[in-house]
Amino acid sequence: MKLYYAPGVCSMAAHISAVEAGISLDLIGVNIRSEPHRVEDGRDLKSVSAKGLVPILELDDGQVLTEGVAILLYLADRKPEAMLAPAQDSFDRYRLQEWLTFISSELHKTFSPWLFHPEYGAQAADVARERLKPRFDILETHLARHDYLVGDRFSIADAYCFTIMNWSNGRGIDLDAWPHLMRYLSRVAERPSVHATLVAEGLRK
């Protein structure tokens, strides 16, 4: 399978999950700073998927899967023995989907685009930072009682949460007010799968 990705962006969650599960992926770099986004061989990313956005997972049979949450669930279900997602018939499976939805709609889309586009101005970035604080409070309260988001074991939700929260670095966001969240992020950062992904994407030596 091929993962179309850009270093450090939301596609990193799929990369971490694949490494954690022992799933081999061919990594295809995408320049997301160009318009349109360009694959490393020069193609318009829309030639792979009409959405033109990472992540994109191209399956061995040529099918293309988009949207980060869908890709994460697909990868987890390919290797159930890795236990990156609870069993289909368990209530924890709905807890997983609950957290994936929260991360996607409340964290991911609040960070982006306001904190990545200086042309929107400082006021937009300040509003985004303020909107993130109550969302961090939700994570802090949960992580005060649990090591991970679902079932007290690492899951695709943690891969996604770490990826998005990692954007705090260099964005003027101080996490000192959320110590349990900070410890959680440090713990996840030291997982071999996360270390290997950060190295592969050029984000850690």
mmCIF file of C-alpha atoms in Angstrom:
data_model
loop_
_atom_site.group_PDB
_atom_site.id
_atom_site.type_symbol
_atom_site.label_atom_id
_atom_site.label_comp_id
_atom_site.label_asym_id
_atom_site.label_seq_id
_atom_site.Cartn_x
_atom_site.Cartn_y
_atom_site.Cartn_z
ATOM 1 C CA MET A 1 0.000 0.000 0.000
ATOM 2 C CA LYS A 2 1.021 3.593 -0.580
ATOM 3 C CA LEU A 3 0.541 6.442 1.870
ATOM 4 C CA TYR A 4 0.574 9.908 0.352
ATOM 5 C CA TYR A 5 1.806 12.153 3.149
ATOM 6 C CA ALA A 6 3.516 15.392 4.123
ATOM 7 C CA PRO A 7 5.847 15.567 7.135
ATOM 8 C CA GLY A 8 4.173 16.331 10.450
ATOM 9 C CA VAL A 9 0.657 16.965 9.161
ATOM 10 C CA CYS A 10 -2.447 14.879 9.826
ATOM 11 C CA SER A 11 -1.148 12.044 7.626
ATOM 12 C CA MET A 12 1.406 11.344 10.358
ATOM 13 C CA ALA A 13 -1.305 9.619 12.421
ATOM 14 C CA ALA A 14 -1.697 6.964 9.712
ATOM 15 C CA HIS A 15 2.077 6.624 9.447
ATOM 16 C CA ILE A 16 2.417 6.061 13.212
ATOM 17 C CA SER A 17 -0.448 3.560 13.213
ATOM 18 C CA ALA A 18 1.022 1.561 10.346
ATOM 19 C CA VAL A 19 4.411 1.350 12.062
ATOM 20 C CA GLU A 20 2.736 0.395 15.351
ATOM 21 C CA ALA A 21 0.802 -2.390 13.599
ATOM 22 C CA GLY A 22 3.763 -3.621 11.570
ATOM 23 C CA ILE A 23 2.092 -2.739 8.271
ATOM 24 C CA SER A 24 4.531 -1.945 5.487
ATOM 25 C CA LEU A 25 3.672 1.186 3.503
ATOM 26 C CA ASP A 26 5.387 2.903 0.610
ATOM 27 C CA LEU A 27 5.622 6.560 1.616
ATOM 28 C CA ILE A 28 4.896 8.997 -1.200
ATOM 29 C CA GLY A 29 5.811 12.575 -0.350
ATOM 30 C CA VAL A 30 3.489 15.445 -1.230
ATOM 31 C CA ASN A 31 4.309 19.150 -1.373
ATOM 32 C CA ILE A 32 1.326 20.711 0.370
ATOM 33 C CA ARG A 33 2.797 24.200 0.069
ATOM 34 C CA SER A 34 2.339 24.175 -3.680
ATOM 35 C CA GLU A 35 -0.998 24.932 -5.286
ATOM 36 C CA PRO A 36 -2.201 22.534 -6.440
ATOM 37 C CA HIS A 37 -0.520 20.075 -4.098
ATOM 38 C CA ARG A 38 2.119 18.100 -5.957
ATOM 39 C CA VAL A 39 3.261 14.503 -5.530
ATOM 40 C CA GLU A 40 7.024 14.085 -5.340
ATOM 41 C CA ASP A 41 7.083 12.918 -8.985
ATOM 42 C CA GLY A 42 5.445 16.172 -10.082
ATOM 43 C CA ARG A 43 1.870 14.951 -10.495
ATOM 44 C CA ASP A 44 -1.062 16.990 -9.289
ATOM 45 C CA LEU A 45 -2.311 15.176 -6.172
ATOM 46 C CA LYS A 46 -5.815 15.361 -7.662
ATOM 47 C CA SER A 47 -4.700 12.739 -10.169
ATOM 48 C CA VAL A 48 -4.619 10.334 -7.201
ATOM 49 C CA SER A 49 -7.778 11.597 -5.466
ATOM 50 C CA ALA A 50 -10.127 14.327 -6.596
ATOM 51 C CA LYS A 51 -9.954 15.813 -3.086
ATOM 52 C CA GLY A 52 -6.294 16.648 -3.566
ATOM 53 C CA LEU A 53 -5.545 16.377 0.151
ATOM 54 C CA VAL A 54 -3.378 14.157 2.335
ATOM 55 C CA PRO A 55 -3.614 11.587 3.706
ATOM 56 C CA ILE A 56 -4.434 9.252 0.852
ATOM 57 C CA LEU A 57 -4.040 5.482 1.155
ATOM 58 C CA GLU A 58 -3.720 3.664 -2.153
ATOM 59 C CA LEU A 59 -4.470 -0.027 -1.714
ATOM 60 C CA ASP A 60 -2.719 -2.888 -3.473
ATOM 61 C CA ASP A 61 -5.743 -3.396 -5.741
ATOM 62 C CA GLY A 62 -5.674 0.248 -6.836
ATOM 63 C CA GLN A 63 -8.547 1.481 -4.673
ATOM 64 C CA VAL A 64 -7.993 4.824 -2.990
ATOM 65 C CA LEU A 65 -9.101 5.649 0.550
ATOM 66 C CA THR A 66 -9.164 9.218 1.866
ATOM 67 C CA GLU A 67 -9.974 10.989 5.143
ATOM 68 C CA GLY A 68 -7.728 10.384 8.117
ATOM 69 C CA VAL A 69 -10.262 8.690 10.386
ATOM 70 C CA ALA A 70 -11.311 6.212 7.693
ATOM 71 C CA ILE A 71 -7.672 5.383 6.961
ATOM 72 C CA LEU A 72 -6.877 4.897 10.651
ATOM 73 C CA LEU A 73 -9.787 2.495 11.106
ATOM 74 C CA TYR A 74 -8.838 0.602 7.956
ATOM 75 C CA LEU A 75 -5.242 0.152 9.119
ATOM 76 C CA ALA A 76 -6.314 -0.931 12.606
ATOM 77 C CA ASP A 77 -8.699 -3.515 11.190
ATOM 78 C CA ARG A 78 -6.031 -4.942 8.887
ATOM 79 C CA LYS A 79 -4.016 -6.018 11.935
ATOM 80 C CA PRO A 80 -6.479 -6.701 14.782
ATOM 81 C CA GLU A 81 -3.753 -8.498 16.726
ATOM 82 C CA ALA A 82 -2.005 -5.122 17.159
ATOM 83 C CA MET A 83 -5.060 -4.026 19.194
ATOM 84 C CA LEU A 84 -5.050 -0.479 17.837
ATOM 85 C CA ALA A 85 -8.849 -0.471 17.869
ATOM 86 C CA PRO A 86 -11.305 -2.273 20.159
ATOM 87 C CA ALA A 87 -13.346 -5.163 18.787
ATOM 88 C CA GLN A 88 -16.215 -4.274 16.485
ATOM 89 C CA ASP A 89 -18.884 -5.543 18.893
ATOM 90 C CA SER A 90 -17.518 -3.799 21.996
ATOM 91 C CA PHE A 91 -18.703 -0.568 23.573
ATOM 92 C CA ASP A 92 -15.095 0.643 23.573
ATOM 93 C CA ARG A 93 -15.332 0.680 19.771
ATOM 94 C CA TYR A 94 -17.840 3.498 20.112
ATOM 95 C CA ARG A 95 -15.562 5.205 22.616
ATOM 96 C CA LEU A 96 -12.849 5.052 19.972
ATOM 97 C CA GLN A 97 -15.133 6.626 17.393
ATOM 98 C CA GLU A 98 -16.151 9.231 19.962
ATOM 99 C CA TRP A 99 -12.537 10.296 20.467
ATOM 100 C CA LEU A 100 -11.689 10.155 16.767
ATOM 101 C CA THR A 101 -14.627 12.468 16.073
ATOM 102 C CA PHE A 102 -13.604 14.849 18.862
ATOM 103 C CA ILE A 103 -10.031 15.024 17.605
ATOM 104 C CA SER A 104 -11.155 15.523 14.023
ATOM 105 C CA SER A 105 -13.826 18.146 14.607
ATOM 106 C CA GLU A 106 -12.743 19.916 17.797
ATOM 107 C CA LEU A 107 -8.937 19.748 17.729
ATOM 108 C CA HIS A 108 -7.862 19.270 14.125
ATOM 109 C CA LYS A 109 -10.196 21.855 12.642
ATOM 110 C CA THR A 110 -9.553 24.373 15.391
ATOM 111 C CA PHE A 111 -5.797 24.216 14.924
ATOM 112 C CA SER A 112 -6.156 24.364 11.162
ATOM 113 C CA PRO A 113 -6.166 26.593 9.212
ATOM 114 C CA TRP A 114 -5.937 29.575 11.542
ATOM 115 C CA LEU A 115 -2.603 28.720 13.124
ATOM 116 C CA PHE A 116 -0.979 27.783 9.812
ATOM 117 C CA HIS A 117 -1.809 30.829 7.730
ATOM 118 C CA PRO A 118 -0.218 34.062 8.944
ATOM 119 C CA GLU A 119 -2.050 35.892 6.166
ATOM 120 C CA TYR A 120 -5.226 35.557 8.275
ATOM 121 C CA GLY A 121 -3.607 37.820 10.852
ATOM 122 C CA ALA A 122 -2.724 37.631 14.540
ATOM 123 C CA GLN A 123 -6.320 38.053 15.684
ATOM 124 C CA ALA A 124 -7.435 34.861 13.948
ATOM 125 C CA ALA A 125 -4.556 32.933 15.528
ATOM 126 C CA ASP A 126 -5.376 34.340 18.971
ATOM 127 C CA VAL A 127 -9.026 33.314 18.586
ATOM 128 C CA ALA A 128 -7.954 29.787 17.626
ATOM 129 C CA ARG A 129 -5.683 29.536 20.683
ATOM 130 C CA GLU A 130 -8.498 30.611 22.980
ATOM 131 C CA ARG A 131 -10.925 28.163 21.375
ATOM 132 C CA LEU A 132 -8.453 25.329 21.922
ATOM 133 C CA LYS A 133 -8.188 25.837 25.686
ATOM 134 C CA PRO A 134 -11.539 24.248 26.687
ATOM 135 C CA ARG A 135 -10.753 21.367 24.351
ATOM 136 C CA PHE A 136 -7.436 20.866 26.128
ATOM 137 C CA ASP A 137 -9.401 20.908 29.400
ATOM 138 C CA ILE A 138 -11.427 17.928 28.169
ATOM 139 C CA LEU A 139 -8.256 15.991 27.398
ATOM 140 C CA GLU A 140 -6.688 17.000 30.721
ATOM 141 C CA THR A 141 -9.666 15.741 32.742
ATOM 142 C CA HIS A 142 -9.691 12.394 30.941
ATOM 143 C CA LEU A 143 -5.921 11.914 31.072
ATOM 144 C CA ALA A 144 -5.846 12.637 34.784
ATOM 145 C CA ARG A 145 -7.564 9.249 35.165
ATOM 146 C CA HIS A 146 -6.312 7.296 32.149
ATOM 147 C CA ASP A 147 -2.969 6.683 30.463
ATOM 148 C CA TYR A 148 -4.530 6.660 26.998
ATOM 149 C CA LEU A 149 -7.768 7.762 25.386
ATOM 150 C CA VAL A 150 -9.485 4.381 25.015
ATOM 151 C CA GLY A 151 -9.271 1.331 27.239
ATOM 152 C CA ASP A 152 -5.971 2.366 28.847
ATOM 153 C CA ARG A 153 -3.934 1.121 25.904
ATOM 154 C CA PHE A 154 -2.468 2.899 22.889
ATOM 155 C CA SER A 155 -4.862 3.122 19.954
ATOM 156 C CA ILE A 156 -5.259 4.931 16.655
ATOM 157 C CA ALA A 157 -6.969 7.713 18.630
ATOM 158 C CA ASP A 158 -3.696 8.350 20.449
ATOM 159 C CA ALA A 159 -1.758 8.391 17.187
ATOM 160 C CA TYR A 160 -4.184 11.010 15.885
ATOM 161 C CA CYS A 161 -4.264 13.048 19.094
ATOM 162 C CA PHE A 162 -0.465 13.142 19.325
ATOM 163 C CA THR A 163 -0.187 14.223 15.699
ATOM 164 C CA ILE A 164 -2.545 17.152 16.141
ATOM 165 C CA MET A 165 -1.288 18.195 19.580
ATOM 166 C CA ASN A 166 2.264 18.152 18.223
ATOM 167 C CA TRP A 167 1.254 21.240 16.257
ATOM 168 C CA SER A 168 1.379 23.191 19.519
ATOM 169 C CA ASN A 169 5.139 23.392 19.068
ATOM 170 C CA GLY A 170 6.067 26.679 17.470
ATOM 171 C CA ARG A 171 2.493 27.965 17.453
ATOM 172 C CA GLY A 172 2.670 30.037 20.610
ATOM 173 C CA ILE A 173 0.747 27.467 22.650
ATOM 174 C CA ASP A 174 2.039 26.817 26.170
ATOM 175 C CA LEU A 175 0.729 23.528 27.591
ATOM 176 C CA ASP A 176 1.969 24.073 31.160
ATOM 177 C CA ALA A 177 -1.615 24.534 32.370
ATOM 178 C CA TRP A 178 -2.395 20.938 31.321
ATOM 179 C CA PRO A 179 0.233 18.754 33.069
ATOM 180 C CA HIS A 180 -1.529 15.422 32.505
ATOM 181 C CA LEU A 181 -1.831 16.211 28.812
ATOM 182 C CA MET A 182 1.861 17.117 28.679
ATOM 183 C CA ARG A 183 2.869 13.861 30.367
ATOM 184 C CA TYR A 184 0.636 11.930 27.973
ATOM 185 C CA LEU A 185 2.248 13.563 24.947
ATOM 186 C CA SER A 186 5.728 12.849 26.321
ATOM 187 C CA ARG A 187 4.774 9.223 26.927
ATOM 188 C CA VAL A 188 3.421 8.800 23.406
ATOM 189 C CA ALA A 189 6.447 10.565 21.910
ATOM 190 C CA GLU A 190 8.731 7.894 23.363
ATOM 191 C CA ARG A 191 6.925 4.968 21.769
ATOM 192 C CA PRO A 192 9.217 3.239 19.230
ATOM 193 C CA SER A 193 6.582 3.621 16.499
ATOM 194 C CA VAL A 194 6.312 7.359 17.091
ATOM 195 C CA HIS A 195 10.082 7.801 17.247
ATOM 196 C CA ALA A 196 10.526 5.862 13.997
ATOM 197 C CA THR A 197 7.839 7.925 12.282
ATOM 198 C CA LEU A 198 9.288 11.243 13.422
ATOM 199 C CA VAL A 199 12.710 10.170 12.170
ATOM 200 C CA ALA A 200 11.320 8.944 8.837
ATOM 201 C CA GLU A 201 9.493 12.236 8.310
ATOM 202 C CA GLY A 202 12.589 14.271 9.159
ATOM 203 C CA LEU A 203 11.140 15.682 12.382
ATOM 204 C CA ARG A 204 13.548 14.015 14.793
ATOM 205 C CA LYS A 205 17.170 12.946 14.458
#
